[in-house]
Amino acid sequence: MAFIDYYKVLGIPKDATEQAIKKAYRKMARKYHPDLNPNDKTAEQKFKEINEANEVLSHPENRKKYDAHGKDWKDADAYNQARQQQGQNRNYQQQGSSQFDQGGFSDFFESMFGGGSRSSRSQARFRGQDFNAELQLDLKDVYTSHKRTLTVNGKNIRMTIPAGVENGQVIKITGHGGPGANNGPKGDLFITFTINNNTPFKRDKANLYATVDLDLYTALLGGDITVNTFDGKVKLTVKPETQNGARLKLKGKGFPVYKKADTFGDLFITYDIKMPTNLTEKEKELFTELSKLR
Amino acid sequence: MNTKNVITITEFCQHYDIPESFIISLSEFELIEISTETETPCIYVTEIQSIEKLIRFHYELDINIEGIHAITSLLNRVEQLQENVKSLNNKLRFYEDVD
């Protein structure tokens, strides 16, 4: 448990007045407030630290206690005294929770003042903090809608993951964030999806792209081939004299469109014509003959 | 009109312990929309979350309405840019995968 210099956190001297503390807190809060720094974990952490520092230094009793134990922090007796204080203070824990406090105060704070000894600055009811979580899925997982149980902050949440979710997409689950202040409503949970693609298909929104190898003779003379789509195999007729790099669209064989049931993108197939190798003497002879005809 | 989707400004302000003039000012700066379809001025329930954010700006961070207006514009731009980055990252993934 590391000693935290709350004065340093707020950038103020040890003899700072109450007004100076308030001013420093406001200044820092404006810089690191989560509303002003969306999706910035560093700012969120910093905001927690300055909140904690303000919580201690803006209350004369807390500040006095902090000053007394803080300066002799390395002394073992003072440490033990603080630990005893922890036991007593825990009995007075309140359920108050700042709307931006996800992980609680530091161990240091809790050892000095108990887990939730902050006071409420405002009587207004505010909704709780929004939580952010990341969910990694494979591309095949988001081809169909399915239910999944997530554990967020120790709570199990059963949610439907809609087909067609994109990489980086954020989904809001209402009411699964932090508890509100003064009985305000709970915040929301925002889940960011990271989609890993381990398939031979490339995805651009709802369209899929794939390359299919084609032998020279089928490309020249035409024929039937079987190709893989995301949900199975399909038979294709290759036109005679198909060129290398020719592209074919298989309508509706792409990826599901997000939140549009039964609507799919397209699958684009690009032919990659493979030249025969290790030609026999007879084949060379015949190709030479062919070349003379052109 | 579906009155379930609106809340009177008076009721809202009592709940959050703020003066009605604050909500009116937000509306004058076009930061929120006030429903004019009802007898008493109301706000849309769908806007409550964003109004809460504006309340925090003002009452927790001491930012005046002009500042809130500037911050809101910048945050909207940040959001748009983040969307662009996400979209470009996905496009980049597509081309980076090309053999």
Short mmCIF file of C-alpha atoms in Angstrom, two decimals:
data_model
loop_
_atom_site.label_atom_id
_atom_site.label_comp_id
_atom_site.label_asym_id
_atom_site.label_seq_id
_atom_site.Cartn_x
_atom_site.Cartn_y
_atom_site.Cartn_z
CA MET A 1 0.00 0.00 0.00
CA ALA A 2 1.77 3.14 -1.18
CA PHE A 3 1.57 6.44 0.62
CA ILE A 4 -0.26 8.99 -1.47
CA ASP A 5 0.67 12.62 -1.14
CA TYR A 6 -2.72 14.26 -1.61
CA TYR A 7 -1.16 17.71 -1.60
CA LYS A 8 1.04 16.71 -4.50
CA VAL A 9 -1.97 15.20 -6.32
CA LEU A 10 -3.73 18.56 -6.18
CA GLY A 11 -0.49 20.50 -6.71
CA ILE A 12 -0.84 22.59 -3.55
CA PRO A 13 1.45 23.31 -0.56
CA LYS A 14 0.82 21.66 2.80
CA ASP A 15 -0.42 24.91 4.30
CA ALA A 16 -2.94 25.57 1.54
CA THR A 17 -6.14 27.27 2.62
CA GLU A 18 -9.55 25.63 2.17
CA GLN A 19 -10.20 28.04 -0.67
CA ALA A 20 -6.93 27.13 -2.38
CA ILE A 21 -7.78 23.42 -2.08
CA LYS A 22 -11.20 24.01 -3.60
CA LYS A 23 -9.70 26.07 -6.41
CA ALA A 24 -7.03 23.45 -7.16
CA TYR A 25 -9.63 20.68 -7.13
CA ARG A 26 -11.92 22.55 -9.54
CA LYS A 27 -9.02 23.21 -11.86
CA MET A 28 -7.88 19.60 -11.91
CA ALA A 29 -11.46 18.29 -12.14
CA ARG A 30 -12.08 20.42 -15.22
CA LYS A 31 -9.04 18.88 -16.82
CA TYR A 32 -9.70 15.24 -15.99
CA HIS A 33 -13.48 15.00 -15.58
CA PRO A 34 -14.75 11.84 -17.38
CA ASP A 35 -17.45 13.86 -19.15
CA LEU A 36 -14.70 15.88 -20.78
CA ASN A 37 -12.48 12.90 -21.50
CA PRO A 38 -14.73 10.19 -22.92
CA ASN A 39 -13.15 6.73 -23.11
CA ASP A 40 -9.91 7.95 -21.56
CA LYS A 41 -8.89 5.51 -18.84
CA THR A 42 -5.87 7.60 -17.78
CA ALA A 43 -8.03 10.67 -17.21
CA GLU A 44 -10.57 8.54 -15.36
CA GLN A 45 -7.85 7.23 -13.02
CA LYS A 46 -6.47 10.72 -12.50
CA PHE A 47 -9.96 12.01 -11.73
CA LYS A 48 -10.37 9.33 -9.07
CA GLU A 49 -7.08 10.40 -7.50
CA ILE A 50 -7.99 14.08 -7.35
CA ASN A 51 -11.47 13.23 -6.06
CA GLU A 52 -9.88 11.18 -3.31
CA ALA A 53 -7.40 13.95 -2.48
CA ASN A 54 -10.21 16.50 -2.36
CA GLU A 55 -12.31 14.22 -0.22
CA VAL A 56 -9.57 14.16 2.41
CA LEU A 57 -8.20 17.67 2.23
CA SER A 58 -11.49 19.54 1.93
CA HIS A 59 -12.75 18.12 5.23
CA PRO A 60 -10.87 19.59 8.20
CA GLU A 61 -11.14 16.42 10.30
CA ASN A 62 -9.95 14.16 7.52
CA ARG A 63 -7.18 16.56 6.67
CA LYS A 64 -6.03 16.70 10.29
CA LYS A 65 -5.92 12.92 10.47
CA TYR A 66 -4.11 12.71 7.18
CA ASP A 67 -1.55 15.31 8.23
CA ALA A 68 -0.93 13.50 11.50
CA HIS A 69 -0.42 10.03 10.06
CA GLY A 70 0.92 11.09 6.71
CA LYS A 71 4.08 12.83 7.88
CA ASP A 72 5.16 9.87 10.03
CA TRP A 73 4.05 7.38 7.46
CA LYS A 74 7.29 5.40 7.46
CA ASP A 75 7.10 4.90 11.17
CA ALA A 76 5.72 1.46 12.02
CA ASP A 77 3.75 2.64 15.07
CA ALA A 78 1.92 5.24 13.06
CA TYR A 79 1.18 2.62 10.44
CA ASN A 80 -0.34 0.31 13.04
CA GLN A 81 -2.36 3.16 14.44
CA ALA A 82 -3.74 3.82 11.02
CA ARG A 83 -4.63 0.16 10.60
CA GLN A 84 -6.55 0.24 13.88
CA GLN A 85 -8.34 3.33 12.72
CA GLN A 86 -9.34 1.40 9.61
CA GLY A 87 -11.12 -1.22 11.70
CA GLN A 88 -13.10 1.42 13.52
CA ASN A 89 -14.00 3.42 10.49
CA ARG A 90 -15.25 0.48 8.53
CA ASN A 91 -18.22 0.37 10.90
CA TYR A 92 -19.30 3.75 9.60
CA GLN A 93 -19.12 2.98 5.92
CA GLN A 94 -21.83 4.58 3.89
CA GLN A 95 -23.15 3.35 0.64
CA GLY A 96 -22.51 6.69 -1.06
CA SER A 97 -20.71 6.33 -4.32
CA SER A 98 -19.48 9.05 -6.57
CA GLN A 99 -20.96 8.84 -10.03
CA PHE A 100 -17.47 8.55 -11.43
CA ASP A 101 -16.11 6.13 -8.94
CA GLN A 102 -15.81 2.73 -10.51
CA GLY A 103 -12.96 1.13 -8.64
CA GLY A 104 -13.39 2.87 -5.27
CA PHE A 105 -10.77 4.83 -3.41
CA SER A 106 -7.21 3.64 -3.00
CA ASP A 107 -6.15 1.16 -0.32
CA PHE A 108 -4.33 4.03 1.29
CA PHE A 109 -7.55 6.05 1.58
CA GLU A 110 -9.48 3.09 2.91
CA SER A 111 -6.86 2.36 5.55
CA MET A 112 -7.04 5.94 6.77
CA PHE A 113 -10.71 6.76 6.46
CA GLY A 114 -12.66 3.58 5.76
CA GLY A 115 -14.11 2.38 2.50
CA GLY A 116 -16.79 4.93 1.86
CA SER A 117 -16.45 7.75 4.30
CA ARG A 118 -16.92 10.48 1.76
CA SER A 119 -19.72 12.91 2.25
CA SER A 120 -22.29 13.87 -0.28
CA ARG A 121 -21.60 17.28 -1.80
CA SER A 122 -24.95 17.61 -3.40
CA GLN A 123 -28.39 16.38 -2.52
CA ALA A 124 -29.35 16.18 -6.19
CA ARG A 125 -29.98 12.72 -7.54
CA PHE A 126 -27.62 11.77 -10.33
CA ARG A 127 -27.46 8.66 -12.35
CA GLY A 128 -24.51 6.38 -11.74
CA GLN A 129 -21.32 6.21 -13.68
CA ASP A 130 -21.30 4.61 -17.08
CA PHE A 131 -19.11 1.51 -17.19
CA ASN A 132 -17.03 0.53 -20.18
CA ALA A 133 -16.11 -3.03 -21.05
CA GLU A 134 -14.47 -4.72 -24.01
CA LEU A 135 -15.64 -7.99 -25.53
CA GLN A 136 -13.51 -9.97 -27.96
CA LEU A 137 -15.35 -12.22 -30.38
CA ASP A 138 -14.50 -14.17 -33.49
CA LEU A 139 -16.11 -13.17 -36.77
CA LYS A 140 -18.07 -16.42 -36.87
CA ASP A 141 -19.54 -15.55 -33.44
CA VAL A 142 -21.29 -12.49 -34.84
CA TYR A 143 -22.68 -14.15 -37.95
CA THR A 144 -25.82 -15.03 -35.99
CA SER A 145 -27.48 -13.36 -33.03
CA HIS A 146 -26.79 -15.21 -29.83
CA LYS A 147 -27.02 -14.81 -26.09
CA ARG A 148 -23.96 -14.57 -23.91
CA THR A 149 -23.33 -14.11 -20.21
CA LEU A 150 -20.77 -11.47 -19.32
CA THR A 151 -19.25 -10.80 -15.93
CA VAL A 152 -18.87 -7.08 -15.32
CA ASN A 153 -17.71 -5.85 -11.90
CA GLY A 154 -18.60 -9.24 -10.41
CA LYS A 155 -22.14 -9.27 -11.81
CA ASN A 156 -23.37 -11.65 -14.47
CA ILE A 157 -25.21 -9.99 -17.30
CA ARG A 158 -27.04 -12.04 -19.90
CA MET A 159 -27.20 -10.16 -23.16
CA THR A 160 -28.07 -10.75 -26.78
CA ILE A 161 -25.26 -10.04 -29.19
CA PRO A 162 -26.95 -9.04 -32.44
CA ALA A 163 -25.64 -10.51 -35.67
CA GLY A 164 -23.54 -8.16 -37.77
CA VAL A 165 -21.81 -6.30 -34.93
CA GLU A 166 -18.75 -4.50 -36.30
CA ASN A 167 -15.24 -4.30 -34.97
CA GLY A 168 -15.02 -1.29 -32.63
CA GLN A 169 -18.80 -0.97 -32.34
CA VAL A 170 -20.15 0.08 -28.97
CA ILE A 171 -23.42 -1.27 -27.57
CA LYS A 172 -25.17 0.32 -24.61
CA ILE A 173 -26.84 -1.84 -21.97
CA THR A 174 -29.09 0.45 -20.00
CA GLY A 175 -29.00 0.34 -16.20
CA HIS A 176 -25.97 -1.91 -15.81
CA GLY A 177 -23.52 0.84 -14.86
CA GLY A 178 -22.60 2.19 -11.45
CA PRO A 179 -25.15 2.99 -8.76
CA GLY A 180 -26.64 6.47 -8.79
CA ALA A 181 -25.85 9.16 -6.25
CA ASN A 182 -28.56 9.92 -3.68
CA ASN A 183 -30.79 7.14 -5.00
CA GLY A 184 -30.43 8.31 -8.59
CA PRO A 185 -30.77 5.78 -11.41
CA LYS A 186 -27.95 3.42 -12.33
CA GLY A 187 -25.56 4.30 -15.13
CA ASP A 188 -25.25 2.33 -18.35
CA LEU A 189 -22.80 -0.30 -19.48
CA PHE A 190 -21.02 0.34 -22.78
CA ILE A 191 -19.52 -2.69 -24.44
CA THR A 192 -16.92 -2.22 -27.17
CA PHE A 193 -16.63 -5.18 -29.50
CA THR A 194 -13.33 -6.35 -30.88
CA ILE A 195 -13.94 -8.77 -33.72
CA ASN A 196 -11.10 -11.12 -34.63
CA ASN A 197 -11.23 -12.48 -38.13
CA ASN A 198 -9.74 -15.98 -38.44
CA THR A 199 -11.61 -16.81 -41.64
CA PRO A 200 -10.46 -16.65 -45.27
CA PHE A 201 -13.07 -13.94 -45.79
CA LYS A 202 -12.35 -10.25 -45.54
CA ARG A 203 -15.15 -8.07 -44.26
CA ASP A 204 -16.13 -4.54 -45.11
CA LYS A 205 -19.31 -3.77 -43.15
CA ALA A 206 -21.84 -6.33 -44.46
CA ASN A 207 -19.89 -7.31 -47.56
CA LEU A 208 -17.45 -10.20 -47.62
CA TYR A 209 -14.55 -10.71 -50.00
CA ALA A 210 -12.78 -13.94 -50.89
CA THR A 211 -10.25 -15.13 -53.44
CA VAL A 212 -10.87 -18.41 -55.23
CA ASP A 213 -8.15 -20.34 -57.08
CA LEU A 214 -9.10 -21.37 -60.60
CA ASP A 215 -7.16 -23.74 -62.85
CA LEU A 216 -6.16 -22.53 -66.31
CA TYR A 217 -8.37 -24.95 -68.20
CA THR A 218 -11.58 -24.09 -66.29
CA ALA A 219 -10.75 -20.40 -66.76
CA LEU A 220 -10.24 -20.90 -70.51
CA LEU A 221 -13.01 -23.35 -71.28
CA GLY A 222 -15.49 -22.66 -68.49
CA GLY A 223 -16.99 -25.19 -66.09
CA ASP A 224 -18.54 -25.75 -62.69
CA ILE A 225 -16.72 -25.22 -59.42
CA THR A 226 -17.72 -25.33 -55.75
CA VAL A 227 -16.79 -22.37 -53.54
CA ASN A 228 -17.07 -21.76 -49.81
CA THR A 229 -19.37 -19.04 -48.54
CA PHE A 230 -19.64 -18.06 -44.89
CA ASP A 231 -22.53 -20.44 -44.28
CA GLY A 232 -21.72 -23.32 -46.62
CA LYS A 233 -20.72 -24.27 -50.14
CA VAL A 234 -22.27 -23.07 -53.40
CA LYS A 235 -21.86 -24.31 -56.96
CA LEU A 236 -20.70 -21.74 -59.50
CA THR A 237 -20.56 -21.85 -63.26
CA VAL A 238 -17.36 -20.28 -64.58
CA LYS A 239 -17.76 -18.57 -67.92
CA PRO A 240 -15.30 -19.57 -70.69
CA GLU A 241 -12.33 -17.19 -71.10
CA THR A 242 -12.54 -15.90 -67.53
CA GLN A 243 -9.67 -13.47 -66.87
CA ASN A 244 -7.35 -13.52 -63.87
CA GLY A 245 -8.66 -11.13 -61.19
CA ALA A 246 -12.22 -11.26 -62.54
CA ARG A 247 -14.74 -10.50 -59.82
CA LEU A 248 -18.11 -12.07 -59.22
CA LYS A 249 -20.84 -10.93 -56.85
CA LEU A 250 -22.90 -13.48 -54.95
CA LYS A 251 -25.88 -11.46 -53.84
CA GLY A 252 -27.00 -11.97 -50.25
CA LYS A 253 -24.12 -14.31 -49.42
CA GLY A 254 -22.24 -11.75 -47.34
CA PHE A 255 -22.52 -10.88 -43.67
CA PRO A 256 -25.77 -10.07 -41.86
CA VAL A 257 -26.64 -6.39 -41.71
CA TYR A 258 -26.64 -5.16 -38.11
CA LYS A 259 -30.15 -5.03 -36.62
CA LYS A 260 -31.78 -5.83 -39.95
CA ALA A 261 -33.06 -9.34 -39.63
CA ASP A 262 -32.70 -11.52 -42.71
CA THR A 263 -30.79 -8.84 -44.63
CA PHE A 264 -27.35 -9.81 -45.81
CA GLY A 265 -24.54 -8.10 -47.68
CA ASP A 266 -22.91 -9.62 -50.74
CA LEU A 267 -19.97 -11.95 -51.20
CA PHE A 268 -17.42 -10.83 -53.78
CA ILE A 269 -15.33 -13.60 -55.28
CA THR A 270 -12.09 -12.78 -57.06
CA TYR A 271 -10.63 -15.46 -59.33
CA ASP A 272 -6.95 -16.19 -59.02
CA ILE A 273 -5.98 -18.27 -62.05
CA LYS A 274 -3.23 -20.77 -61.31
CA MET A 275 -0.86 -21.58 -64.17
CA PRO A 276 0.10 -25.21 -64.61
CA THR A 277 3.66 -26.06 -63.55
CA ASN A 278 6.02 -28.97 -64.26
CA LEU A 279 4.82 -29.23 -67.88
CA THR A 280 5.50 -32.49 -69.68
CA GLU A 281 7.18 -32.52 -73.08
CA LYS A 282 3.83 -33.29 -74.68
CA GLU A 283 2.15 -30.32 -72.92
CA LYS A 284 4.96 -27.98 -73.98
CA GLU A 285 4.55 -29.19 -77.52
CA LEU A 286 0.80 -28.57 -77.45
CA PHE A 287 1.16 -25.09 -75.88
CA THR A 288 3.72 -24.20 -78.55
CA GLU A 289 1.30 -25.35 -81.19
CA LEU A 290 -1.45 -23.27 -79.59
CA SER A 291 0.76 -20.19 -79.46
CA LYS A 292 1.38 -20.47 -83.19
CA LEU A 293 -2.38 -20.27 -83.79
CA ARG A 294 -2.62 -16.79 -82.18
CA MET B 1 -48.81 13.66 -28.37
CA ASN B 2 -47.35 11.04 -26.09
CA THR B 3 -46.87 12.81 -22.76
CA LYS B 4 -44.95 9.85 -21.36
CA ASN B 5 -41.95 10.99 -23.32
CA VAL B 6 -41.68 14.42 -21.74
CA ILE B 7 -41.19 15.82 -18.25
CA THR B 8 -42.09 19.33 -17.14
CA ILE B 9 -39.15 21.61 -16.55
CA THR B 10 -40.49 22.40 -13.08
CA GLU B 11 -40.58 18.73 -12.12
CA PHE B 12 -37.16 18.09 -13.61
CA CYS B 13 -35.59 21.04 -11.79
CA GLN B 14 -37.14 20.05 -8.47
CA HIS B 15 -35.72 16.58 -8.90
CA TYR B 16 -32.20 17.82 -9.64
CA ASP B 17 -32.39 20.79 -7.28
CA ILE B 18 -31.50 23.35 -9.93
CA PRO B 19 -33.17 26.62 -11.00
CA GLU B 20 -35.44 26.55 -14.02
CA SER B 21 -33.48 29.46 -15.48
CA PHE B 22 -30.56 27.10 -16.02
CA ILE B 23 -32.65 24.84 -18.28
CA ILE B 24 -34.03 27.87 -20.13
CA SER B 25 -30.46 29.11 -20.71
CA LEU B 26 -29.43 25.73 -22.09
CA SER B 27 -32.35 25.93 -24.45
CA GLU B 28 -31.46 29.49 -25.53
CA PHE B 29 -27.99 28.25 -26.44
CA GLU B 30 -29.65 25.44 -28.39
CA LEU B 31 -27.93 22.88 -26.18
CA ILE B 32 -31.25 21.20 -25.44
CA GLU B 33 -34.66 21.18 -27.04
CA ILE B 34 -37.74 22.21 -25.09
CA SER B 35 -41.07 20.76 -26.14
CA THR B 36 -43.53 23.43 -27.20
CA GLU B 37 -46.34 21.01 -27.90
CA THR B 38 -47.44 20.94 -24.27
CA GLU B 39 -49.12 23.64 -22.18
CA THR B 40 -46.22 23.85 -19.76
CA PRO B 41 -42.66 23.77 -21.10
CA CYS B 42 -41.23 20.26 -21.03
CA ILE B 43 -38.05 18.46 -21.89
CA TYR B 44 -37.83 15.17 -23.72
CA VAL B 45 -37.03 12.14 -21.61
CA THR B 46 -34.51 11.05 -24.23
CA GLU B 47 -32.50 14.20 -23.49
CA ILE B 48 -32.24 13.66 -19.74
CA GLN B 49 -28.91 11.88 -19.91
CA SER B 50 -27.25 14.65 -21.88
CA ILE B 51 -28.83 17.34 -19.68
CA GLU B 52 -27.38 15.58 -16.62
CA LYS B 53 -23.97 15.92 -18.21
CA LEU B 54 -24.55 19.65 -18.75
CA ILE B 55 -25.67 20.00 -15.13
CA ARG B 56 -22.43 18.36 -14.01
CA PHE B 57 -20.40 20.74 -16.18
CA HIS B 58 -22.06 23.71 -14.55
CA TYR B 59 -22.49 22.67 -10.94
CA GLU B 60 -19.46 20.45 -10.43
CA LEU B 61 -16.96 22.13 -12.68
CA ASP B 62 -18.15 25.73 -12.49
CA ILE B 63 -18.33 26.06 -16.27
CA ASN B 64 -20.61 28.80 -17.52
CA ILE B 65 -23.15 28.34 -20.31
CA GLU B 66 -20.81 29.77 -22.97
CA GLY B 67 -18.14 27.29 -21.88
CA ILE B 68 -20.62 24.42 -21.93
CA HIS B 69 -21.61 25.43 -25.45
CA ALA B 70 -17.98 25.36 -26.60
CA ILE B 71 -17.26 22.07 -24.82
CA THR B 72 -20.34 20.41 -26.27
CA SER B 73 -19.33 21.38 -29.80
CA LEU B 74 -15.82 20.08 -29.26
CA LEU B 75 -17.06 16.83 -27.69
CA ASN B 76 -19.34 16.29 -30.68
CA ARG B 77 -16.34 16.76 -32.94
CA VAL B 78 -14.29 14.33 -30.84
CA GLU B 79 -17.10 11.80 -31.15
CA GLN B 80 -17.25 12.23 -34.93
CA LEU B 81 -13.49 11.88 -35.19
CA GLN B 82 -13.55 8.75 -33.03
CA GLU B 83 -16.17 7.30 -35.37
CA ASN B 84 -13.96 8.16 -38.33
CA VAL B 85 -10.94 6.55 -36.69
CA LYS B 86 -12.97 3.39 -36.02
CA SER B 87 -14.16 3.25 -39.61
CA LEU B 88 -10.65 3.90 -40.99
CA ASN B 89 -9.15 1.29 -38.65
CA ASN B 90 -11.61 -1.27 -39.99
CA LYS B 91 -10.71 -0.32 -43.56
CA LEU B 92 -7.01 -0.55 -42.71
CA ARG B 93 -7.55 -4.02 -41.24
CA PHE B 94 -9.15 -4.99 -44.53
CA TYR B 95 -6.11 -3.95 -46.59
CA GLU B 96 -3.50 -5.09 -44.08
CA ASP B 97 -4.90 -8.61 -44.37
CA VAL B 98 -4.37 -8.66 -48.14
CA ASP B 99 -1.62 -11.15 -48.95
#
